[in-house]
XYZ file of C-alpha atoms in Angstrom:
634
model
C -3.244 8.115 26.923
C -2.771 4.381 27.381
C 0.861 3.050 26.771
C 1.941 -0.772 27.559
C 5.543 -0.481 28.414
C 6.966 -4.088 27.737
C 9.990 -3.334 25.554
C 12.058 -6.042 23.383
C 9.373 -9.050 23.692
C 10.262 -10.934 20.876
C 13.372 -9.985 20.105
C 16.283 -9.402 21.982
C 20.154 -9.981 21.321
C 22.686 -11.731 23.847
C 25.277 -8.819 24.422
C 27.838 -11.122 25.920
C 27.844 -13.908 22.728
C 31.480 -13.977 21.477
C 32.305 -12.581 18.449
C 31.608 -14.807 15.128
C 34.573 -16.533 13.623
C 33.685 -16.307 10.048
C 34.060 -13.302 8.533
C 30.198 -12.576 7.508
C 26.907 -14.767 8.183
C 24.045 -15.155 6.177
C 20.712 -15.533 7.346
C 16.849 -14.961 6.860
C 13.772 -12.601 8.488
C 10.125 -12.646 7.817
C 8.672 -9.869 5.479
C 6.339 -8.618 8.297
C 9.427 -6.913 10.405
C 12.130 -4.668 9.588
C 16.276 -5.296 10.120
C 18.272 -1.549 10.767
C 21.184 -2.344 9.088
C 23.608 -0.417 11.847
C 22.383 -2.122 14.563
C 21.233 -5.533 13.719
C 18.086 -5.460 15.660
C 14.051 -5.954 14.609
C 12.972 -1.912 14.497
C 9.405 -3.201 15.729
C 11.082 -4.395 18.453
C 11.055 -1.352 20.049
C 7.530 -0.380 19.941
C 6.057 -0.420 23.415
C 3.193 -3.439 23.726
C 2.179 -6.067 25.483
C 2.664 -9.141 23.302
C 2.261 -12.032 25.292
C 5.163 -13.829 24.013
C 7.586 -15.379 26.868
C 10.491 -16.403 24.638
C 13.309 -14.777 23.915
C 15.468 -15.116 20.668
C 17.515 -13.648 18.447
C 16.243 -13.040 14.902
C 18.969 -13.528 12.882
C 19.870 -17.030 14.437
C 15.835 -18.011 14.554
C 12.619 -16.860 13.963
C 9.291 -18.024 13.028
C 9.834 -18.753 9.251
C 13.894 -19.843 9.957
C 14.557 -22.081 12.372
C 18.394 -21.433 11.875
C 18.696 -24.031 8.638
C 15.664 -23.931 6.766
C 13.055 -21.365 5.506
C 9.520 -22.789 5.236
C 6.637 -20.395 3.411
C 3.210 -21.342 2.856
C 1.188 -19.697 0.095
C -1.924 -20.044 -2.031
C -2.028 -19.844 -6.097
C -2.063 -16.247 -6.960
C -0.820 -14.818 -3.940
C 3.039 -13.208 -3.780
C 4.853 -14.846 -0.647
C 8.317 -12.825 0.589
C 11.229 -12.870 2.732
C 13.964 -11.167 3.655
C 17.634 -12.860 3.171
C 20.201 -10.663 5.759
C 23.913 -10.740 4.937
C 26.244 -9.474 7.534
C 29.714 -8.282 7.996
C 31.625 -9.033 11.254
C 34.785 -7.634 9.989
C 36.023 -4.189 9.322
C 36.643 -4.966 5.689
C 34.556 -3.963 2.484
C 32.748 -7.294 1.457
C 32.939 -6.985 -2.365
C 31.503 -8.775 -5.465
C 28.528 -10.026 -3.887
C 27.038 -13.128 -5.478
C 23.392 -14.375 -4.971
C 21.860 -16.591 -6.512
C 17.591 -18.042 -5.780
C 16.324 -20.665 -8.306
C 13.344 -21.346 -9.052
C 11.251 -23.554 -6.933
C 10.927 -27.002 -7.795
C 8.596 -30.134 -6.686
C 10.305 -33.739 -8.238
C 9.119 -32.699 -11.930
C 6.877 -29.619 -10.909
C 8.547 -26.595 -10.875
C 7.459 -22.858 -10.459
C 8.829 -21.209 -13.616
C 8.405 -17.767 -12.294
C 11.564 -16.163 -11.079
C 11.891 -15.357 -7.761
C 12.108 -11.053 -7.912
C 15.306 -9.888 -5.802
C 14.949 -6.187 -5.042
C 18.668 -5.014 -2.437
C 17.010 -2.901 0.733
C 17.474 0.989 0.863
C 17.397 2.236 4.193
C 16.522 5.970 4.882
C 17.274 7.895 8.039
C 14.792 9.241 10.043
C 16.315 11.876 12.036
C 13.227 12.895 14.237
C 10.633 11.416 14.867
C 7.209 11.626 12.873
C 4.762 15.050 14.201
C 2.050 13.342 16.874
C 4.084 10.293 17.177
C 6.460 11.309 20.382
C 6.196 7.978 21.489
C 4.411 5.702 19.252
C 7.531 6.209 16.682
C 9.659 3.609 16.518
C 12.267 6.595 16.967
C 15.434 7.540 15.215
C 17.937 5.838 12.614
C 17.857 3.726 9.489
C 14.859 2.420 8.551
C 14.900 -0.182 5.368
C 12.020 1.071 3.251
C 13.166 1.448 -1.022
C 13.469 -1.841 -2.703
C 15.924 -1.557 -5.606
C 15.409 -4.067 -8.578
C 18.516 -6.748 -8.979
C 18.321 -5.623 -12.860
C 19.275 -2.043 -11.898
C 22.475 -3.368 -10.063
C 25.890 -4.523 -11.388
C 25.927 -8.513 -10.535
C 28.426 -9.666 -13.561
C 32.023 -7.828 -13.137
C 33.079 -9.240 -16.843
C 30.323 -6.914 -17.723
C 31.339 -3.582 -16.183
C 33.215 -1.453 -17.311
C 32.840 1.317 -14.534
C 31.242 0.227 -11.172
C 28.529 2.700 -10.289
C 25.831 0.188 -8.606
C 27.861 -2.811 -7.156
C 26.267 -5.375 -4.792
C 28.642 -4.698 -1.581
C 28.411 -4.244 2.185
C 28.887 -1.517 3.416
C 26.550 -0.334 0.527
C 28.188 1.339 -2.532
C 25.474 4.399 -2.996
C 23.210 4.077 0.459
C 26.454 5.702 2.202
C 25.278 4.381 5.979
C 28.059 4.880 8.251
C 29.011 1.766 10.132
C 26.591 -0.681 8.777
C 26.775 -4.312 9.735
C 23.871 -5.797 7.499
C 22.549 -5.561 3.698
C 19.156 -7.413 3.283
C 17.604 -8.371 0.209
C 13.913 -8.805 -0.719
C 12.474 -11.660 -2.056
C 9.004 -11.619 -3.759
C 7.887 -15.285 -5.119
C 4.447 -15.286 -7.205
C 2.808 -18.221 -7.514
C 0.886 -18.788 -10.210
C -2.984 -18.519 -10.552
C -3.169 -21.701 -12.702
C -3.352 -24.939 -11.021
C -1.035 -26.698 -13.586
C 1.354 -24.044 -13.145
C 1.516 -24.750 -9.262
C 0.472 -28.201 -8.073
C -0.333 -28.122 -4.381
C 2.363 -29.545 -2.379
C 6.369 -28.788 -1.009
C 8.424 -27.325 -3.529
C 11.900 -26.327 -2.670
C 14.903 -24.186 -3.623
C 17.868 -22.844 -1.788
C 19.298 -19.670 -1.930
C 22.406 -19.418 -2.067
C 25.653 -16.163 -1.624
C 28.943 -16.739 -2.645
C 31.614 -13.654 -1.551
C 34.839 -14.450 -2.547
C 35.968 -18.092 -2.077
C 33.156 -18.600 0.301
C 29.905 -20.472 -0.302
C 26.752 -19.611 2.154
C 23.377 -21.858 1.660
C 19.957 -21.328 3.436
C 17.302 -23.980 1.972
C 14.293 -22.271 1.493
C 10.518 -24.521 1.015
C 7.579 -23.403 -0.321
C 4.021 -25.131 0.626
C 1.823 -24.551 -2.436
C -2.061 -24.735 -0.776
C -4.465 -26.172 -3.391
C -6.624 -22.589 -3.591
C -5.942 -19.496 -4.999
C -7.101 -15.945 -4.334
C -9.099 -14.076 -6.950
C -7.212 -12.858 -9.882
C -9.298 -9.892 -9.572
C -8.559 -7.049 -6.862
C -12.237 -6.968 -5.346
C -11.621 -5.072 -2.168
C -9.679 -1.779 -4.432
C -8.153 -0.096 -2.093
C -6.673 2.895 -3.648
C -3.984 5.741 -3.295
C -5.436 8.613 -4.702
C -3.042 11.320 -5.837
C -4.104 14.370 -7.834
C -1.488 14.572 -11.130
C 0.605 12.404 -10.393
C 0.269 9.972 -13.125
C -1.616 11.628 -15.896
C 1.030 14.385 -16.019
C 3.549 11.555 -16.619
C 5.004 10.722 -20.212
C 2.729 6.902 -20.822
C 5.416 5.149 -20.668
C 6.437 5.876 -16.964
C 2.722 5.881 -15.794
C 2.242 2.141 -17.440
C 5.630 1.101 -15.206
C 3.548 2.770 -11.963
C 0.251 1.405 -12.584
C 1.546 -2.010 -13.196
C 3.881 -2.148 -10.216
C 0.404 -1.220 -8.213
C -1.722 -3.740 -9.992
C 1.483 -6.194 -9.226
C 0.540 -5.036 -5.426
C -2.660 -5.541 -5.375
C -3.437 -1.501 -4.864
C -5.545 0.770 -6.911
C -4.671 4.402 -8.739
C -6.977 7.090 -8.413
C -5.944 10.198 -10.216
C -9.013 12.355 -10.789
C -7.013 14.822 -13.331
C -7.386 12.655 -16.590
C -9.904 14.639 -18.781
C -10.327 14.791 -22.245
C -10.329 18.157 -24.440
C -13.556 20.109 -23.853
C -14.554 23.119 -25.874
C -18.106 24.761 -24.831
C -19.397 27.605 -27.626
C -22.982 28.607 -27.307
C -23.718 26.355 -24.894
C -22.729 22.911 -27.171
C -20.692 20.753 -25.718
C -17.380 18.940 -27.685
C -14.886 16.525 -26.476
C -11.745 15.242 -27.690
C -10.929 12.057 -26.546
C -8.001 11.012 -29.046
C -5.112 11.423 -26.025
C -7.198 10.394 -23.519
C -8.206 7.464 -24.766
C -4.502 6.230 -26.245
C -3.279 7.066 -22.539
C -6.143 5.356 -20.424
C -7.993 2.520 -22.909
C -5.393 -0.222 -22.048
C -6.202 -0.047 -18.285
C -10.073 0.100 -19.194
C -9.927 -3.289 -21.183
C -6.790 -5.002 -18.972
C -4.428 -5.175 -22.112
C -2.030 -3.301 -19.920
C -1.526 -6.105 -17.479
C -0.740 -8.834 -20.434
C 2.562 -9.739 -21.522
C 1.315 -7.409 -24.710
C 2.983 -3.783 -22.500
C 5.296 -6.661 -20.557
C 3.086 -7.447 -17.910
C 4.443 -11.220 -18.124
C 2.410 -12.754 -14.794
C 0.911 -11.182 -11.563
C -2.240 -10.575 -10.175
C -5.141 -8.845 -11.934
C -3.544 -10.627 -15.238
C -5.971 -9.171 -17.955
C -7.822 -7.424 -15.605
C -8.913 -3.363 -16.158
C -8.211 -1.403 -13.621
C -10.630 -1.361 -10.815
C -11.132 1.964 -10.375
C -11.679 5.536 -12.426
C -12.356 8.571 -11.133
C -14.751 10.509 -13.629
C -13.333 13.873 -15.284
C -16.088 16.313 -13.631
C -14.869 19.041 -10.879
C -17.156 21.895 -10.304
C -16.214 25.614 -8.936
C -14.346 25.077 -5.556
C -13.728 26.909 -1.339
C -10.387 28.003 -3.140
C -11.364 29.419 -6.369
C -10.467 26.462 -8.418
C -12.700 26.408 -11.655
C -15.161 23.318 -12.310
C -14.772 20.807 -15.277
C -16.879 21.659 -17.271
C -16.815 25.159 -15.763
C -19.818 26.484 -15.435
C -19.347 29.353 -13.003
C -19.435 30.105 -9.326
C -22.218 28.565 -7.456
C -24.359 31.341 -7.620
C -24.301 30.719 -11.927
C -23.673 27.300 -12.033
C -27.508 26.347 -11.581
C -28.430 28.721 -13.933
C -30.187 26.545 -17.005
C -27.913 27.049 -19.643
C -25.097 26.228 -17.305
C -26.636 23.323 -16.153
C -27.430 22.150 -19.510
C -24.360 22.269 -20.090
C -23.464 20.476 -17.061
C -25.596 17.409 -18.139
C -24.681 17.380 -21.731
C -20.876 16.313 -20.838
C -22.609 14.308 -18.090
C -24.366 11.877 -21.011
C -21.410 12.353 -23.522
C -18.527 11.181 -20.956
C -21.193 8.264 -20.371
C -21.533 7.582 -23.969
C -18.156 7.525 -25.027
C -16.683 5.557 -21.405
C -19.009 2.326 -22.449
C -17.889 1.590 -25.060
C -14.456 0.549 -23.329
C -15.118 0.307 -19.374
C -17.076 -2.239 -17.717
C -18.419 -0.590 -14.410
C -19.072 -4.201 -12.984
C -15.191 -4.249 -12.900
C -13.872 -0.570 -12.995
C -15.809 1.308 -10.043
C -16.519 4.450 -11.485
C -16.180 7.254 -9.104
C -17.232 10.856 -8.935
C -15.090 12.821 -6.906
C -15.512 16.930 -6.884
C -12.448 18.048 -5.929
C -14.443 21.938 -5.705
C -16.654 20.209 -2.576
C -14.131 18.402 -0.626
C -14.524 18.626 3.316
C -16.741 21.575 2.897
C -18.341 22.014 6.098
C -21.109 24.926 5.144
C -24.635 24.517 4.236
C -24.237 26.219 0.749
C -21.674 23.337 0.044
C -24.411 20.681 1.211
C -26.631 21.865 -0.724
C -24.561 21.975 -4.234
C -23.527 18.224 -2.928
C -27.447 16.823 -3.152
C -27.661 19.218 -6.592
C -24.748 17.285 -8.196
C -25.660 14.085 -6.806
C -29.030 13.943 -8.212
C -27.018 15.279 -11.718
C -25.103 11.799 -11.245
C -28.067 10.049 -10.205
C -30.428 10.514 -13.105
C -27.975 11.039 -16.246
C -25.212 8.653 -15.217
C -26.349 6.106 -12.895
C -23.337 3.530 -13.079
C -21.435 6.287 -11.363
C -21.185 6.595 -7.234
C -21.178 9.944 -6.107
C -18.183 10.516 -3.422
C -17.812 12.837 -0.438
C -14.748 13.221 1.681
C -14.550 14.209 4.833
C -15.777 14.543 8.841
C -19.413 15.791 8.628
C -21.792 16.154 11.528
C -25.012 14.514 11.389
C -26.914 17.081 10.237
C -24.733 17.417 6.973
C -25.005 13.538 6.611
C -28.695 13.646 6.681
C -29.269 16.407 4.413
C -26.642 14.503 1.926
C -27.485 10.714 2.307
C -30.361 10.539 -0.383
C -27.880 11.976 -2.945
C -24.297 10.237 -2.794
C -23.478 6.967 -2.951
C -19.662 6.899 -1.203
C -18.467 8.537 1.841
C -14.896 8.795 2.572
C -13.840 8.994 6.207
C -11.250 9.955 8.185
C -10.172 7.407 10.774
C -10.513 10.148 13.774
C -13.785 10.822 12.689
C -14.604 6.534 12.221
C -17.168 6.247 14.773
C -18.443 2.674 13.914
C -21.822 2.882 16.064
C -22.718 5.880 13.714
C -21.234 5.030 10.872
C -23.479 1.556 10.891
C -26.144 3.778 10.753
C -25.135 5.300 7.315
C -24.471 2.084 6.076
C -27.834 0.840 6.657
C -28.765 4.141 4.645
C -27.012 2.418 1.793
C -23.804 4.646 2.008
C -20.854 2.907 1.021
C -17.927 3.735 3.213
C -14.549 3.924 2.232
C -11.255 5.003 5.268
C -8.318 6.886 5.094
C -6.292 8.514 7.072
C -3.137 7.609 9.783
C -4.210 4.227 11.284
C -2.981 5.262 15.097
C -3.686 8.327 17.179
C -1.447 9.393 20.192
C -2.997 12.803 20.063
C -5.661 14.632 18.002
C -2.757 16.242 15.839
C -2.382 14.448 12.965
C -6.347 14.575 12.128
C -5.613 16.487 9.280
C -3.288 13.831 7.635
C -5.031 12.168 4.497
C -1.755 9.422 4.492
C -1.538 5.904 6.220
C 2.221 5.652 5.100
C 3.901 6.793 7.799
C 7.693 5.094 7.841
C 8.475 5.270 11.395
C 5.611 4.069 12.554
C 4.894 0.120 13.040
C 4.997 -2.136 9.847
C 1.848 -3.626 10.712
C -0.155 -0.517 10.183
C -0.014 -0.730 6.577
C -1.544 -4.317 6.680
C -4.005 -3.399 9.533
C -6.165 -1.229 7.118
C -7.211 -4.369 5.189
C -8.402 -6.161 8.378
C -10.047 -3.376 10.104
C -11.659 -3.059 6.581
C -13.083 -6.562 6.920
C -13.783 -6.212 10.756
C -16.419 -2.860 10.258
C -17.832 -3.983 6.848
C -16.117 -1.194 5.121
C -16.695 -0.754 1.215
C -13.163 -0.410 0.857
C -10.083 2.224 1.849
C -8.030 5.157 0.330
C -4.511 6.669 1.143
C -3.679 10.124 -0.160
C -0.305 10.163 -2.028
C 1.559 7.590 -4.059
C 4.509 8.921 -4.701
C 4.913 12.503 -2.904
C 8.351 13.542 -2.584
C 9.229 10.573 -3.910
C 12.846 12.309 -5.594
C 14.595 13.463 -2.384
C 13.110 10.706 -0.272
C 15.574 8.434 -1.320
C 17.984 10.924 1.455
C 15.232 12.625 3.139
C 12.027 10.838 4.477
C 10.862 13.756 5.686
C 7.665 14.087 2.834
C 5.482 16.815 4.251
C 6.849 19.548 5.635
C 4.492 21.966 6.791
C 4.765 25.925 8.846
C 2.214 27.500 9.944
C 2.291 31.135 11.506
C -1.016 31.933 11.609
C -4.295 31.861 10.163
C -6.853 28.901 9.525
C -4.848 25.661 9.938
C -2.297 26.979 12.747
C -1.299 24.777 15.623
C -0.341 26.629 18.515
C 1.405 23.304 19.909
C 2.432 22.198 16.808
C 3.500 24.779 14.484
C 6.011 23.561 12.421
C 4.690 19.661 11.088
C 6.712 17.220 9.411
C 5.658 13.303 8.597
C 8.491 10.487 7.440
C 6.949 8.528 4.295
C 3.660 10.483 3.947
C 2.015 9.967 0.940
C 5.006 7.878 -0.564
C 4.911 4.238 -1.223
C 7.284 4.006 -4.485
C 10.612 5.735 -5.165
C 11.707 7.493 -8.321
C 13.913 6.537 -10.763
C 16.608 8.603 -12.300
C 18.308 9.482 -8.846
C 20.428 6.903 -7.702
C 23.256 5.568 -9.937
C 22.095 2.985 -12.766
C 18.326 2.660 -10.537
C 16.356 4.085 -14.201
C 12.897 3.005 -13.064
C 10.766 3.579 -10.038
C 11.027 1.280 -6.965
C 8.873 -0.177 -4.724
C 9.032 0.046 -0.717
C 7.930 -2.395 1.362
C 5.141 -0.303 3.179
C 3.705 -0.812 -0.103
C 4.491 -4.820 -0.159
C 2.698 -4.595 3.826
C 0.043 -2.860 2.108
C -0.254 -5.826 -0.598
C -0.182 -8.522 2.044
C -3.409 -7.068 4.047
C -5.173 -6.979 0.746
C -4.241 -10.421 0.222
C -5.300 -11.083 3.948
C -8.471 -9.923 3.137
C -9.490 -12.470 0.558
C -8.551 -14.961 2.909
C -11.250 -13.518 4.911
C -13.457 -13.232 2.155
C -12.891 -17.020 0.574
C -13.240 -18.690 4.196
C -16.325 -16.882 4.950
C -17.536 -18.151 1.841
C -16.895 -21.193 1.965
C -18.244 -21.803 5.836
C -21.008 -19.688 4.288
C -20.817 -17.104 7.859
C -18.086 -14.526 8.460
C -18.039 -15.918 12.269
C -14.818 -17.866 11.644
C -12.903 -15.404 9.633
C -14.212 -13.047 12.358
C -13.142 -14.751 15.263
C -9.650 -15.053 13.480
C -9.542 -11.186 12.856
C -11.056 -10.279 16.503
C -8.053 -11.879 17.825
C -5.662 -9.652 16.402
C -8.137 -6.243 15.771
C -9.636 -4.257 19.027
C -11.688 -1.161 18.205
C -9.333 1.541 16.232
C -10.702 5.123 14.760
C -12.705 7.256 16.226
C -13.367 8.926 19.045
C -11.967 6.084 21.029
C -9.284 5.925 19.696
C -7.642 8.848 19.953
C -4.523 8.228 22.731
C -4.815 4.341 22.332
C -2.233 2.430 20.685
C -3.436 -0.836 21.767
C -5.670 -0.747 18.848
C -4.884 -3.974 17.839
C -1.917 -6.884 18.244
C 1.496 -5.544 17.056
C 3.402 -9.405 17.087
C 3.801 -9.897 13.580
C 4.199 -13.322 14.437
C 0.198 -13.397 15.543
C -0.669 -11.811 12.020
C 1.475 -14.082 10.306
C 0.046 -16.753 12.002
C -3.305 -16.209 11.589
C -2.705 -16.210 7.883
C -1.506 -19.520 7.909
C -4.648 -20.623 9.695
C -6.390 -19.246 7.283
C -4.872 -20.869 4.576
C -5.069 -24.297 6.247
C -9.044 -23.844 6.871
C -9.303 -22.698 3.391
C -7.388 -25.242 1.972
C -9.269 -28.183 4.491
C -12.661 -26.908 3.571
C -12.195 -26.529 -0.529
C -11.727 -30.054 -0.332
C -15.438 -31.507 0.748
């Protein structure tokens, strides 16, 4: 294994400074890093790389978005721009009634009227280190990750009558033993609409009172004169089995918007309407299906008509479905319809039966769903990484089903399959969905030039083979940048688009335990001898739950999810400059900068994958943007 050991390159704190005067400081990071709260310091910090940088400084004083007075953001129409404001206590007293106040950003008479969102930090504690990860984790101790809602906290004390969620350092419910810092998250949309957002420098200044004492920290805001597609084209997705569709509709409208707000898909293969089969006819209800899922197939759930006041994909359906069908599965799971084991399900009533649902699922889905903006996907659960011939064979069978009676459809494998398997199966699917270890681009160009569409998932670094079994990118203690690197490396290999198992696994007792999957293994297929006993922080979870801390009644956000969001938004940077310089050679030799050659075979050991100075990423956005802007104007 290859491992760069240049520790602390960008930021480091001055041990011998004296000790502040004032009672607390206020200051601001960039969104791309992450503040522990106990000790003070960048968590990234600590990753072992070779950055390249030669200067030293410490991030609280300045950094490359604060230069110790001002903030100054750039950020096209339609695109959410954060930060992170950091309050901290250098006393031994409880700072209490915590004021803070963000207005909206102004330009002479133009003036953003879309709130700033203020979400306070949550920090979990990681308490070992992430299976695989011995020395790629960023290691032990709080990690900010849940970002609570201001509306869920008690701002105005003439209105409360018992404190429960107070703004207050240390925090009230987050119970971190000797904490110096609470940081607050700042999302700012700007809108898609040019007269809502004329290009140019708008301002505002944020501003935390405690007590008698007044903080400011001017914050500007360059508006480019472009914006990025309302529309989510790239999709990437976090597919998790259940998890919405056995929600009441209320609560699943709150998680799909908060995802469309993110620019990140739902898949949930579960939703099916009522089937009955008696002598071989076929019957669906769709009455709850369709009131559940109808307002995400026409957009009407992101309009101000279920609340969805502004935000990208405004009006837009969701932009992608996974079809209802399943068919007998490696663990005895039954098929939808059901039509028996494999060795009945080809016989001709069954398949009749089979294709009759086939063309009345088709019927009744366009009439509502355009499949030129909803990608409709079938995924059979029954076939997923099945490695056996009999398996292959039922995959071209189905496909060809799909093919012929419902040809808007792509038909979707997961999994690592040799190249036999890939052969016998390329005339029959449409999608393929790979696990990074397995991402071997030379031969994976070849089954794109078959016309397979690729889409990745999986853990974005390898320092061993372990975790090849892990369907989740959201690891916790792991760098930041990951979460934005599956975007670019998206854009770099030409991939159709990406998937993450899991949106919200765990997500009750994560709030105190990070620790998602748990796994034991004794014996039998699946054991590790080396690793027997696996446990990942953050797997599969990129929201929180409501309904577990104190007033917090509505799920939250964490801001692996907002990293997620800003390499999606990367991408259509990508996309709109190689566009408009009608080549992807500058966008490319942007990317290449920051991107080596990650997945695969290759990179199994590496971590060097790609640049972890989220200055360089940040950066290169703002180049970006400048091109973009510079060339949208001949």
């Amino acid at each position: 294994m290859t491992l760069l050991l240049t520790v602390g390159i960008f930021f480091a704190c001055d041990k011998e400074k004296q000790k502040p005067t004032e009672p607390w400081s206020l200051s601001v990071i960039p969104s791309s890093v992450r503040l522990n709260p106990v000790t003070n310091t960048i968590i990234e910090q600590d990753f072992v790389v070779k950055s390249g940088l030669n200067d030293v400084k410490e991030p609280l004083k300045e950094n490359w978005i604060f230069d110790g007075k001002e903030v100054a953001l750039n950020a096209a129409r339609g695109e959410y721009i954060s930060f992170q404001v950091v309050i901290t206590n250098h006393t031994d007293e409880i700072l209490e009634n915590i004021q803070m106040n963000a207005p909206n950003f102004k330009n002479g008479s133009s003036e953003i009227k879309i709130d700033p969102e203020l979400f306070l930090e949550w920090s979990v504690e990681v308490k070992e280190h992430s299976t695989g990860y011995p020395n790629a984790s960023l290691g032990n101790g709080w990690y900010p990750d849940a970002l609570i809602p201001f509306k869920y906290l008690q701002l105005d004390s003439s209105k409360v009558n018992r404190w429960t969620s107070p703004l207050r350092l240390p925090d009230f419910n987050n119970r971190i033993e000797d904490q110096k810092s609470i940081i607050v998250w700042i999302d700012q949309y700007v809108p898609f609409d040019r007269d809502q957002a004329l290009p140019g420098k708008y301002s505002s200044t944020i501003t935390v009172e405690i007590g008698e004492t007044r903080k400011e920290i001017p914050v500007s805001l360059n508006v480019w004169d472009f914006a990025l597609p309302n529309r989510n084209l790239l999709g990437g997705a976090l597919q998790h089995e259940g998890f919405v569709s056995r929600m009441s509709e209320e609560d699943a409208l709150e998680i799909y918007q908060m995802l469309k707000r993110n620019r990140v898909s739902v898949m949930d293969p579960t939703y099916q309407p009522e089937l009955e089969v008696k002598n071989g006819k076929v019957s669906l209800d769709w009455t709850d299906f369709d009131k559940r899922l109808k307002k995400y197939f026409t957009g009407e759930a992101f309009t101000s008509a279920y609340g969805y006041e502004y935000g990208p994909g405004y009006g837009e359906p969701i932009e992608n479905f996974v079809l209802p069908f399943d068919v007998y599965g490696k663990h005895h799971t039954r098929g939808w319809p059901d039509t028996g084991t494999p060795d009945e399900e080809r016989n001709p009533e069954n398949v009749a039966v089979y294709i009759e649902t086939i063309k009345q699922v088709r019927s009744h889905l366009q009439s509502m769903l355009d499949p030129e903006k909803t990608d409709l996907t079938v995924y059979l659960n029954g076939l997923d990484e099945s490695y056996f011939k009999e398996a292959w064979s039922r995959m071209v069978f189905y496909g060809d089903l799909f093919k012929k009676h419902y040809p808007e459809s792509h038909f979707r494998i997961d999994g690592a399959y040799s190249d036999e398997a890939m052969e016998y199966v390329s005339g029959s699917i449409d999608y393929w969905g790979s696990h990074t270890i397995n991402y071997n681009i030379d031969k994976v160009r070849e089954y794109q030039e078959m016309g397979i569409k690729d889409w990745l998932y999986g853990p974005m670094i390898y320092e061993s083979e372990v975790n090849g079994w892990v369907g989740s990118l959201t690891f916790i203690d792991l760098p930041l940048i990951n979460d934005r690197a599956i975007s670019w490396s998206s854009w770099k290999y030409g991939i159709h688009s990406w998937l993450s198992w899991g949106i919200g696994a765990g997500w009750k007792h994560a709030w105190y335990d990070p620790e998602t999957w748990k796994d034991v293994y004794k014996s039998g297929p699946g054991s590790d001898l080396e690793f027997p006993y696996k446990k990942i922080n953050g797997s599969a979870l990129a929201i929180y739950s409501g309904d577990i801390v104190p007033n917090v009644n509505g799920p939250c956000p964490s801001i692996r999810l907002k990293s997620l969001r800003d390499g999606v938004q990367e991408y259509e940077y990508m996309r709109m400059l190689s566009t408009l310089t009608g080549s992807k050679e500058a966008a490319d030799k942007i990317v290449n900068k920051i991107i080596n050659q990650p997945f695969g075979d290759n990179g199994i050991g590496v971590m060097e994958v790609w640049d972890y100075d989220p200055q360089k990423w940040d950066n290169a956005r703002i180049s970006m943007g400048e091109m973009i802007e510079e060339l949208s104007k001949k």
